[in-house]
XYZ file of C-alpha atoms in Angstrom:
599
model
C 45.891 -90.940 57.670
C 42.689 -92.395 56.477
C 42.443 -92.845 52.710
C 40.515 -91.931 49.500
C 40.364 -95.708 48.901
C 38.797 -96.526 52.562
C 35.830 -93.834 51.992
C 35.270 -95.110 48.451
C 35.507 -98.672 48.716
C 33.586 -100.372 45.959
C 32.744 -104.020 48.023
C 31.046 -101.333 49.540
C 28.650 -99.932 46.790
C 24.778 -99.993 48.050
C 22.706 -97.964 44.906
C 23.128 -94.756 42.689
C 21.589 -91.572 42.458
C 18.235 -91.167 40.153
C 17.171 -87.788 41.684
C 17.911 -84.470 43.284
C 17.188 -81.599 45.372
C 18.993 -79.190 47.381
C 19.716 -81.098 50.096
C 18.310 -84.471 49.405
C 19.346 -87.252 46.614
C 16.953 -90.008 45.845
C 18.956 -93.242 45.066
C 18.020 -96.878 44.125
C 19.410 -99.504 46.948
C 19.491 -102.991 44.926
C 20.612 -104.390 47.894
C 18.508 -103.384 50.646
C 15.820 -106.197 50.142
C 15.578 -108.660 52.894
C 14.620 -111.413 50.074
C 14.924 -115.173 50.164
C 17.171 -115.365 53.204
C 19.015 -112.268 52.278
C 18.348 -110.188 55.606
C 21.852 -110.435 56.946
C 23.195 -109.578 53.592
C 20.916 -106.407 52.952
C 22.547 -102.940 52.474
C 21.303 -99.947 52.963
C 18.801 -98.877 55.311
C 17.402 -95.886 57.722
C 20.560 -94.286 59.509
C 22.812 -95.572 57.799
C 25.852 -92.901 57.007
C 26.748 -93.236 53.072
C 29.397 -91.299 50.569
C 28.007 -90.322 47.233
C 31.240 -90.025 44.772
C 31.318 -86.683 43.086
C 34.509 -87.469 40.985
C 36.347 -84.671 42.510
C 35.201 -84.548 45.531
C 32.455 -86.759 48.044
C 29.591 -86.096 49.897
C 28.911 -87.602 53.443
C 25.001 -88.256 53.911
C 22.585 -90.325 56.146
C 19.755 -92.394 54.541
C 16.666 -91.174 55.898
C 13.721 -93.172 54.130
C 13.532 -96.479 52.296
C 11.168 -97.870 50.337
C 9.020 -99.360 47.404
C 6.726 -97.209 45.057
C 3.415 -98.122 44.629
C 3.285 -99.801 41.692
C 5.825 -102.211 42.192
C 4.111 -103.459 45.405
C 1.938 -105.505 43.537
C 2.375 -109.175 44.516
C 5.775 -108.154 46.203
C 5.275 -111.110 48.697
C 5.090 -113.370 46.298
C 8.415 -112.559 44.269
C 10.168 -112.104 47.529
C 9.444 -115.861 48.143
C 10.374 -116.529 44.346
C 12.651 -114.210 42.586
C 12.150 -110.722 43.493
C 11.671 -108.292 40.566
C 11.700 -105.002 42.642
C 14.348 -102.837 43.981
C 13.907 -100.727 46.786
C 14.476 -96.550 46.842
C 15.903 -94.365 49.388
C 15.884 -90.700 50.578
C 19.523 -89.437 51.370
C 20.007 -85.899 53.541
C 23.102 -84.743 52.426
C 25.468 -83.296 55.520
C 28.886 -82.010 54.332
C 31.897 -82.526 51.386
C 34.835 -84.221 51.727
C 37.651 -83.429 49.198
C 39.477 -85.895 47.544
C 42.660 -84.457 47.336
C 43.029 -83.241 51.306
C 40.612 -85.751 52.432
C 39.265 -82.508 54.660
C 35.659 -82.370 55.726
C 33.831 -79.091 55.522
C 30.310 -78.073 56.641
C 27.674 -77.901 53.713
C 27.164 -79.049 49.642
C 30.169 -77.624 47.808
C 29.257 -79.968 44.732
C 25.980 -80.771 43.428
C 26.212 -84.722 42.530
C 24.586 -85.692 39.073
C 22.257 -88.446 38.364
C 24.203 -91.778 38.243
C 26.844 -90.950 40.418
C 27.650 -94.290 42.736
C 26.790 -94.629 46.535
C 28.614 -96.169 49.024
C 28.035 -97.488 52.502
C 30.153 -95.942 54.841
C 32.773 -97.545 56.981
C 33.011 -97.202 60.644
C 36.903 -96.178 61.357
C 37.277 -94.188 57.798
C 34.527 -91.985 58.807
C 35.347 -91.384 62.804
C 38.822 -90.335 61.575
C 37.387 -87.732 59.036
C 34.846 -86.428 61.333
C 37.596 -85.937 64.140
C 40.279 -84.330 61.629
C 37.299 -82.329 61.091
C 36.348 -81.290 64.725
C 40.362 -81.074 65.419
C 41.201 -78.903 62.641
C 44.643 -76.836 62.933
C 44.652 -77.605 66.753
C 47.581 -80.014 66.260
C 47.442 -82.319 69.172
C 44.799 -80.981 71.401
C 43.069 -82.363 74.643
C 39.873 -83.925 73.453
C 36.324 -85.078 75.265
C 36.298 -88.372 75.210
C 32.480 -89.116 73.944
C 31.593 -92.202 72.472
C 30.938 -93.589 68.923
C 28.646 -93.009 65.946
C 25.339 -94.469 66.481
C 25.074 -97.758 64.706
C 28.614 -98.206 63.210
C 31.260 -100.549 65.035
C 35.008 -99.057 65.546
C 33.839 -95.330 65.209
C 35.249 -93.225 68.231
C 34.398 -89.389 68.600
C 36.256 -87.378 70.500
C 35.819 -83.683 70.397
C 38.013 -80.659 71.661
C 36.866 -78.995 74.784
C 36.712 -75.263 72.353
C 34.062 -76.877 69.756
C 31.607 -78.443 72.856
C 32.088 -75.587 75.546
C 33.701 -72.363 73.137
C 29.920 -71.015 72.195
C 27.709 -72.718 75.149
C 25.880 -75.746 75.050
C 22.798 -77.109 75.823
C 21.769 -81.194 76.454
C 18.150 -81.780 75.900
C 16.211 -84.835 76.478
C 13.557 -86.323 77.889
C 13.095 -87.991 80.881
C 15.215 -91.822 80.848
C 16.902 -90.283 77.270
C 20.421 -90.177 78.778
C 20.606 -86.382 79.637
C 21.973 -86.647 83.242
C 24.589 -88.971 82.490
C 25.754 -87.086 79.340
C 25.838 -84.066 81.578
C 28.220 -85.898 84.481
C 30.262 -87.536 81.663
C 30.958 -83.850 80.725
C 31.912 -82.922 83.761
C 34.231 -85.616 84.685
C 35.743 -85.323 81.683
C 36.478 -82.230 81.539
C 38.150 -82.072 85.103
C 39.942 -85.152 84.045
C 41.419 -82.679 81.323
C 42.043 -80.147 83.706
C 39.623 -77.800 83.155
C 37.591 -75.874 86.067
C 33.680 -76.670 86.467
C 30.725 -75.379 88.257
C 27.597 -77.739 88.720
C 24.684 -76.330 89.824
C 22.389 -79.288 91.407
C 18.944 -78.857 91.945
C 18.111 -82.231 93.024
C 21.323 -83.565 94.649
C 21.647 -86.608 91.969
C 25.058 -85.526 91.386
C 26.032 -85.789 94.490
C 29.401 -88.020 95.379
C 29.435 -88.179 91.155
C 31.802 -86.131 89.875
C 36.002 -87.210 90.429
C 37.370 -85.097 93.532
C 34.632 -82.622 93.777
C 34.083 -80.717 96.796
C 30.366 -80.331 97.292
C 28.599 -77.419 99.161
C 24.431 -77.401 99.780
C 22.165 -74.299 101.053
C 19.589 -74.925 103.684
C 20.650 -78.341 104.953
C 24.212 -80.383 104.346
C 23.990 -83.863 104.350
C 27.035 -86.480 104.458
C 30.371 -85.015 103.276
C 28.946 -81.733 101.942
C 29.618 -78.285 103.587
C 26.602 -76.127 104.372
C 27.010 -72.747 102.329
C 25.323 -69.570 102.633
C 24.883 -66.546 99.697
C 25.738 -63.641 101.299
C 23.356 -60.849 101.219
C 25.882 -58.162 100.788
C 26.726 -59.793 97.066
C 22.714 -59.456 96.306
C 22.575 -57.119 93.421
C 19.760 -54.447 94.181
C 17.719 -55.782 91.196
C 17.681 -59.635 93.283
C 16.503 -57.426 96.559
C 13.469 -56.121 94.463
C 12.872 -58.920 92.874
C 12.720 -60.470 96.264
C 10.555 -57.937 97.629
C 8.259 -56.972 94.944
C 7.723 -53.319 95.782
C 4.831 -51.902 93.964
C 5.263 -49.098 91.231
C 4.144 -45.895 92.569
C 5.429 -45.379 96.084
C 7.288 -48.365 97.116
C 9.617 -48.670 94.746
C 10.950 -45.456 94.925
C 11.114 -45.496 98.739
C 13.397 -49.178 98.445
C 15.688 -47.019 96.506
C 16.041 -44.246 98.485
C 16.468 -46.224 101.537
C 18.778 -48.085 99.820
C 20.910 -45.484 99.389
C 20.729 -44.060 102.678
C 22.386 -47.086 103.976
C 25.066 -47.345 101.392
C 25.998 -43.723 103.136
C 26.391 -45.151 106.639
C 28.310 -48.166 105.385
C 30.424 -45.485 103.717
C 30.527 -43.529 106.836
C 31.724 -46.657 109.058
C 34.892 -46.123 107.222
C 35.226 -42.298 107.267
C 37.406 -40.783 104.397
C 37.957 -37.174 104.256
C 36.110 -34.557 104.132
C 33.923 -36.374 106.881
C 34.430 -36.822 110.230
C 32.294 -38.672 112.437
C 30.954 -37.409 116.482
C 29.162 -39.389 119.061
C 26.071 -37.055 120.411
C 23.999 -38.643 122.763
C 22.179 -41.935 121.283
C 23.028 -40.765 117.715
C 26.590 -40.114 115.208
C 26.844 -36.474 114.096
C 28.681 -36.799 110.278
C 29.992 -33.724 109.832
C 31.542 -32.577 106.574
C 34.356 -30.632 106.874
C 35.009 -28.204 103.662
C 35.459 -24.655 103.641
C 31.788 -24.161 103.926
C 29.704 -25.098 106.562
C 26.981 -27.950 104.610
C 25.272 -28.912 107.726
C 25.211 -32.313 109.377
C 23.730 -35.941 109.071
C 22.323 -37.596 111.865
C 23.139 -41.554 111.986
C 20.612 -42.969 114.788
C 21.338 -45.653 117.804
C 19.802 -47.965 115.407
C 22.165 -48.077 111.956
C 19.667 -45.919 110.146
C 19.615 -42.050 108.908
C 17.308 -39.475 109.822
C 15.998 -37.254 107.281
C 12.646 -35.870 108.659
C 12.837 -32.137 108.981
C 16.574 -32.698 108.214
C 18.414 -30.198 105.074
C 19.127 -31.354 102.081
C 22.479 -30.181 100.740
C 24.526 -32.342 103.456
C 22.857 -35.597 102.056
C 23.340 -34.230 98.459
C 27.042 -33.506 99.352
C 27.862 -36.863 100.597
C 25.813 -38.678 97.548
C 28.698 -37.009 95.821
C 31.516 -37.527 97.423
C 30.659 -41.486 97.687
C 29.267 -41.497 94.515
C 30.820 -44.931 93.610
C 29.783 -46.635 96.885
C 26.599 -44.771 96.704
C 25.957 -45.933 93.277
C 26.932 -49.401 93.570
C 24.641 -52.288 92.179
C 25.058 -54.370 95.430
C 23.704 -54.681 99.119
C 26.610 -53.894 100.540
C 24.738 -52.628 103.510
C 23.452 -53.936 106.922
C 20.366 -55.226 105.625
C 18.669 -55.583 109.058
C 18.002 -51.920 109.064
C 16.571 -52.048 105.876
C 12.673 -52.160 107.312
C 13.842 -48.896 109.871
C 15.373 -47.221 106.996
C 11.854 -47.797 105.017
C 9.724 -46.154 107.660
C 12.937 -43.044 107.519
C 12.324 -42.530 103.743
C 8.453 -42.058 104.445
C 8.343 -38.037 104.670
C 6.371 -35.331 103.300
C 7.966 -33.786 99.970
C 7.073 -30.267 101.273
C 9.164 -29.552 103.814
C 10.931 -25.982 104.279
C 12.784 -24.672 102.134
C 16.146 -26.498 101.765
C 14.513 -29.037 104.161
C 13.159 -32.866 103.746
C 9.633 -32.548 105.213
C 8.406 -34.285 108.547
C 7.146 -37.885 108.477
C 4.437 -38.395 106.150
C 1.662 -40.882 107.737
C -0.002 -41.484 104.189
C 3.547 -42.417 102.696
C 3.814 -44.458 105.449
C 0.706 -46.629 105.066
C 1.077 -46.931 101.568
C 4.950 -48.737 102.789
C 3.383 -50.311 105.683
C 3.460 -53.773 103.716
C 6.820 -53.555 102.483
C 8.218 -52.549 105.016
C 6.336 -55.641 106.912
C 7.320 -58.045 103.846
C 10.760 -56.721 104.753
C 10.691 -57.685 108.367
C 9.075 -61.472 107.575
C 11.744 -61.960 104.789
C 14.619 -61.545 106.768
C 13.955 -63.949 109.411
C 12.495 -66.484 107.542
C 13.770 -69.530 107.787
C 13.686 -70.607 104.263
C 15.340 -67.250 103.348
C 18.608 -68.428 105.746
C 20.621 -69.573 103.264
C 20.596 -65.505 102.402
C 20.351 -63.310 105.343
C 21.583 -65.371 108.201
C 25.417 -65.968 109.190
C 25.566 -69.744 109.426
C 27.523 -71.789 106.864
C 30.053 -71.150 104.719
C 30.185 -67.588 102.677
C 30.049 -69.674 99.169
C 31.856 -66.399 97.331
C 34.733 -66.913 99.153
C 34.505 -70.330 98.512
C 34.106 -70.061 95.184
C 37.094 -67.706 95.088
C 39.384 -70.562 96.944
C 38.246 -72.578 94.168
C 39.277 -70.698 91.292
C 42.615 -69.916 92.876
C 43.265 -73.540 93.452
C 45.199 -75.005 90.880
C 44.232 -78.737 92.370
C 40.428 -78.283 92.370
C 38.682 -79.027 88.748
C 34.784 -78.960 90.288
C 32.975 -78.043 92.812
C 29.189 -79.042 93.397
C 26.286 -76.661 94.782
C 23.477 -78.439 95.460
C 20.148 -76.429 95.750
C 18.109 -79.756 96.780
C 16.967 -78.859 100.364
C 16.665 -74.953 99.195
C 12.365 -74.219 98.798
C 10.563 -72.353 96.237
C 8.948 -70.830 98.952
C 9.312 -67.014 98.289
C 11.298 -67.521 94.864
C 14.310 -68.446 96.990
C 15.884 -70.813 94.692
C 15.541 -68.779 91.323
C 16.536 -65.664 93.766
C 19.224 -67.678 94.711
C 20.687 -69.384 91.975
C 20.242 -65.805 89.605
C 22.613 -64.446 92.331
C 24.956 -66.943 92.176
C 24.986 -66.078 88.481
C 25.154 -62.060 88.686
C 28.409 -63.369 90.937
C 29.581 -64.754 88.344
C 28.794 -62.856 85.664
C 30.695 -59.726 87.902
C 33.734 -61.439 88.122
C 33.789 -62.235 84.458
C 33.619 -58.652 83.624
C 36.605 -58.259 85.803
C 38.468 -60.691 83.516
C 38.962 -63.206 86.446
C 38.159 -65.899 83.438
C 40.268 -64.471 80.745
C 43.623 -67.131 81.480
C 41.453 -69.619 83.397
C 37.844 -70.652 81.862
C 35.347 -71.248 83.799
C 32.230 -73.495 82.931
C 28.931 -73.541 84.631
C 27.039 -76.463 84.582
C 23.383 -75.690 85.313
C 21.232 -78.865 85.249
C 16.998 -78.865 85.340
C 17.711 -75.027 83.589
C 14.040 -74.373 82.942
C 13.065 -74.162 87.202
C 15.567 -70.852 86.309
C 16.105 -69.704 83.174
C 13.785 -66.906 81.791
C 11.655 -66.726 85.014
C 10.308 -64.200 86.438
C 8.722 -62.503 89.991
C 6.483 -60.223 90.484
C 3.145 -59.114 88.791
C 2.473 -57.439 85.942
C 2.756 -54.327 87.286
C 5.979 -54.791 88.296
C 7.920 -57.855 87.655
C 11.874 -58.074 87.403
C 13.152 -60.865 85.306
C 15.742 -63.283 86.667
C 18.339 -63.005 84.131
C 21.697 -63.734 85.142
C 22.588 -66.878 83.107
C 20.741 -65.295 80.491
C 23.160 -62.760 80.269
C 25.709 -65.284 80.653
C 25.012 -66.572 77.689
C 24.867 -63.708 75.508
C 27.974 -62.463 76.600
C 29.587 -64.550 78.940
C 31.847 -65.707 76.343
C 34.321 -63.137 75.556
C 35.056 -62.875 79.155
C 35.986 -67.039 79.443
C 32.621 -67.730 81.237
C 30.573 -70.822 79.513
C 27.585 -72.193 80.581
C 26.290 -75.525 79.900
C 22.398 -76.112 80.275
C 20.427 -79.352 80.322
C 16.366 -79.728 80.485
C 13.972 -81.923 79.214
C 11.911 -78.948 78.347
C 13.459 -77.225 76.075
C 10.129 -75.226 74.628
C 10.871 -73.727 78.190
C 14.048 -72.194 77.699
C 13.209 -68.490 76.353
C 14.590 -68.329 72.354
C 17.133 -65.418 73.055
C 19.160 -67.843 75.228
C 18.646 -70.583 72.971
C 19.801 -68.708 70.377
C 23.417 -68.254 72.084
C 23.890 -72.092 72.381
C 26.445 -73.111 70.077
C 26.571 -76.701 70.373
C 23.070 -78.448 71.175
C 23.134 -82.351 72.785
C 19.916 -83.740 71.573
C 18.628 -87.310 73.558
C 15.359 -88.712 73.004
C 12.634 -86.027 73.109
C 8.755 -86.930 72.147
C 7.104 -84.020 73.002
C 6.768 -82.414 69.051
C 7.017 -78.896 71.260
C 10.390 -79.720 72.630
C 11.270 -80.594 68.432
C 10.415 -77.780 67.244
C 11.690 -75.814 69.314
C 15.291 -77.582 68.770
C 14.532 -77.504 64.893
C 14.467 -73.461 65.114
C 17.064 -73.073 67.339
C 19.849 -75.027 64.909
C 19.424 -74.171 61.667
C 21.689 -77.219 60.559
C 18.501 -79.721 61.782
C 16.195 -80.063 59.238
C 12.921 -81.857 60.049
C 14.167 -85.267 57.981
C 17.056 -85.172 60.812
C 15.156 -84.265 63.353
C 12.363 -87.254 63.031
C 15.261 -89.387 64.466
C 15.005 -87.799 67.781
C 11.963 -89.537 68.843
C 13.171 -93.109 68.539
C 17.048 -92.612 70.285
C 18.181 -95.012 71.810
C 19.334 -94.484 75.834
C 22.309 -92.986 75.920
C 22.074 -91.633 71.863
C 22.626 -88.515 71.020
C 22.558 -85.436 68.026
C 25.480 -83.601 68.309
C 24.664 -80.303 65.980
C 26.430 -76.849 66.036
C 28.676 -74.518 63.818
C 31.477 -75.762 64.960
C 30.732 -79.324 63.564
C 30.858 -80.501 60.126
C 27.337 -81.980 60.164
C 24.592 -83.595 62.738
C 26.501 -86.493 64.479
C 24.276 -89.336 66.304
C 26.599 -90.466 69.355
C 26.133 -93.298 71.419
C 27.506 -91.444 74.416
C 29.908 -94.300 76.406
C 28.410 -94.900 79.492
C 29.891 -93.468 82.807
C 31.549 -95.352 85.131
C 29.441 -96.869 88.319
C 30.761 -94.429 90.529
C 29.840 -91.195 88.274
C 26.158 -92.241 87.686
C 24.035 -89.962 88.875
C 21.229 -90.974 91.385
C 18.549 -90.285 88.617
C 16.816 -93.613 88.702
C 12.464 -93.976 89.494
C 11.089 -95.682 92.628
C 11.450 -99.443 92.438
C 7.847 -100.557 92.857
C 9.074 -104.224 93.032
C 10.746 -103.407 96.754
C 8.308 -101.257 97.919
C 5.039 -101.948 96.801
C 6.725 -105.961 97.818
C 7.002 -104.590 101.429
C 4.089 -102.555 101.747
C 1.878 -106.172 100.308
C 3.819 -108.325 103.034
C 3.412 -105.730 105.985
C -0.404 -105.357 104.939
C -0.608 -108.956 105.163
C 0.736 -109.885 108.062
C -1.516 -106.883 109.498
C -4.802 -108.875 108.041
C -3.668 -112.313 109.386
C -3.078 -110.909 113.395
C -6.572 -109.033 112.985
C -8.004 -112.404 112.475
């Protein structure tokens, strides 16, 4: 149990308070001078973590500025070489109260120190072990994360339970070299390690062969030991097909719809309930319904699709209502091949006779003609396989052996060799996420968490296709995020953009990883999204060290600088630049030897 005496330890003593705000205490630090030969024995300087005794209780706080005021700087060289006269001040942010009595740590300034209350420098092990009673709470002896140690202070281990890092979502910022991408696999292997079950979307295959006993699946092109995977298109929610297709507003759109429909009525029909029965005539399938009155009949051509020109209404009505729930669906689950055939069906004339869909309407038609031919193109492009054809593995199912498997913590889906070529790999990873999403609304999470690791998240996140006219955001982890959690579903983004990351998602994030970030954008947009970083905590974020990072969230008693430990050699992802020395090396000694035979 760590003790009163080992937070308050008066060898320990660095200044005392001479000022006050709200949130700030301005103290003098005697000992921080680095005079006559003093430097190794200075106290007291910028990041330092200090407790400010209260009487009854103590406040934990960080120094954030040291200094001299102006008019003692007068000849301060000279008494530093002599005697010095001056003592330096300092600028302490205040973080959270420890009581005295339960030696528990709470979030926030329960007690307002006074002037000339004592400060002390902070040990190392006395303050890890408060912070992590803190972040363990009433859990009693829970599984825990196995981080690193506060920044700057030797003997300080954090560990933190899985519910306070993954519980509300989380987000890893940083810039590029900060330490993001090995935070992120760290997290990962640690929490299958722990036994928990992870999804890690890979955009750039850097994880790949990184993360303990993962199987690993890629779209477009497998390489090595991964599996080649497929999305199927008859998991596409409808919303995915238009955004794929980009319809325009007043004709096309509808049309999509309708024809949409249509074909969730033959699927329906390929597996006849009553009242319908189902008669071969000629090239084409008579569905008949069979009530006590005679609704007419729907003609199914040779070709998958239905005919409606000059055909009555009420049977198709009928039928819409009978299937209403296949009908109605929010899926393709349809043969999607007919979809450009089914297109050309819908295009017919309003006025047809009474009780009657009209004959084929030529100006409907030409106003389609491009979607239907955008249809056509799209489903046998090659960059669109990875959707609409049959080859590779169905990665629902996959994902569904994965979930089931009590022996499988992670699995890896790696979206490197998939283009951007038609919005194929937003399209493709905001389908993987309705998937997702679907099945967490089914409560297949509820006993089983699931979280989703989605690395580079601003290619995805908030994005959208189309034009103005008519563009369909892709929103999936979006909506994820804002209500993922109740259902067991957490995601876990990393970017080193987050000014990219729309504010409604950022909002959701419970527990933010902050690594070095210079961009003042990328700041401020982390300042607004936690309210517990205040610009004096946030000016640290600029000058991290690799590997060092601000753990901040409501779940935490106050901003934590980590030094994240370092993963192990065979979980560090493949995130390293070009060595110039090797190449540009080569490239000199081939050009050389190239000169030398010309002569």
């Amino acid at each position: 149990m760590t003790s009163m005496a080992s937070l308050i330890d008066a060898d320990r003593r660095i200044g005392t308070v001479t000022r006050l705000t709200a949130t700030m205490a301005e103290v003098t630090l005697p000992l921080a001078l680095a005079a006559s030969g003093r430097r190794g024995l200075s106290r007291g300087t910028v990041g330092d973590f200090v407790f400010i005794d209260c009487d009854l209780e103590t406040l934990l706080g960080r120094i954030v500025e040291v200094g001299i005021f102006g008019s003692e700087r007068t000849g301060l060289d000279r008494q530093i070489e002599n005697q010095p006269l001056v003592h330096p001040d300092g600028k302490i942010q205040m973080l959270a109260t420890v009581d005295k009595t339960s030696l528990k740590v709470t979030r926030g300034i329960s007690v307002q120190p006074r002037i000339g209350d004592s400060v002390y420098l902070a040990e190392g092990r006395s303050l890890s072990k408060a912070m992590q009673d803190a972040l363990v709470g009433n859990l009693g002896d829970p599984i825990l994360i196995e981080l690193g140690q506060l920044a700057g202070l030797e003997d300080a281990t954090i560990s933190m339970p899985p519910e306070k890092l993954f519980g509300r979502h989380c987000g890893i910022f940083g810039a590029t070299g900060g330490g993001k991408s090995w935070t992120l696999s760290r997290l990962v292997n640690e929490a299958v390690r722990l036994g928990g079950k992870c999804i890690l979307m890979d955009p750039t295959g850097e994880f790949s062969g990184k993360i303990a006993g993962a199987k690993e699946y890629a779209f477009t092109k497998a390489s090595g030991a991964q599996t080649l995977a497929r999305f199927p298109y008859r998991n596409l929610a409808e919303e995915d097909l238009r955004a794929l297709l980009t319809p325009t507003g007043q004709m096309q759109i509808p049309t999509l719809r309708s024809a949409v429909r249509s074909l969730r009525l033959v699927e329906a029909f390929n597996a006849p309930v009553p009242p319908f029965t189902i008669t071969k005539d000629g090239d084409r399938h008579k569905v008949s319904i069979t009530t006590d009155r005679d609704w007419g009949n729907i003609w199914i051509e040779d070709d998958g699709t239905l005919r409606k020109e000059n055909q009555a209404r009420a049977p198709f009505g009928k039928a819409e209502i009978y299937l209403s729930q296949q009908v109605g669906s929010d899926v393709c689950a349809f043969d999607i091949q007919c979809l450009p055939a089914q297109l050309k069906n819908e295009c017919i004339s309003p006025s047809g006779t009474k009780g009657n869909f009209g004959s084929l309407d030529s100006k409907a038609l030409g106003y389609c003609s491009s979607l239907i031919v955008r249809t056509e193109t799209y489903l046998s492009a090659p960059e669109l396989g990875c959707i609409f054809s049959d080859t590779g593995e169905n990665i629902c199912d996959a994902i569904d052996r994965f979930l089931a498997s009590p022996d499988e913590g992670a699995i890896i889906l790696s979206f490197k060799e998939v283009t951007f070529k038609y919005n194929t790999r937003e399209l493709l990873l905001n389908a993987l996420g309705r998937y997702l999403l679907r099945k967490a609304r089914a409560d297949a999470f509820k006993t089983k968490p699931l979280i989703c690791f989605l690395d580079e998240a601003h290619q995805f996140i908030g994005q959208t296709v189309g034009d103005e006219a008519n563009s369909v955001a892709l929103d999936s982890f979006g909506l994820i995020a804002k209500e993922g959690r109740k259902y067991g579903l957490t995601v876990t983004i990393a970017t080193q953009r987050p000014r990219d990351v729309p504010q409604d998602v950022l909002s959701q994030l419970g527990t933010l990883i902050v690594h070095r970030l210079t961009n003042e954008r990328d700041r401020e947009t982390i300042e607004k999204a936690c309210g517990d970083m205040d610009r004096s905590a946030a000016a640290f974020i600029p000058s991290l060290a690799q590997g060092e990072a601000i753990f901040v969230g409501p779940d935490l008693p106050a901003p934590m600088p980590i030094q994240m430990r370092i993963p192990s050699p065979a979980h560090q992802p493949e995130s390293r630049g070009p060595d110039y020395q090797t190449a540009w090396s080569t490239l000199a000694t081939g050009r050389t030897a190239s000169a030398t035979s010309e002569i």
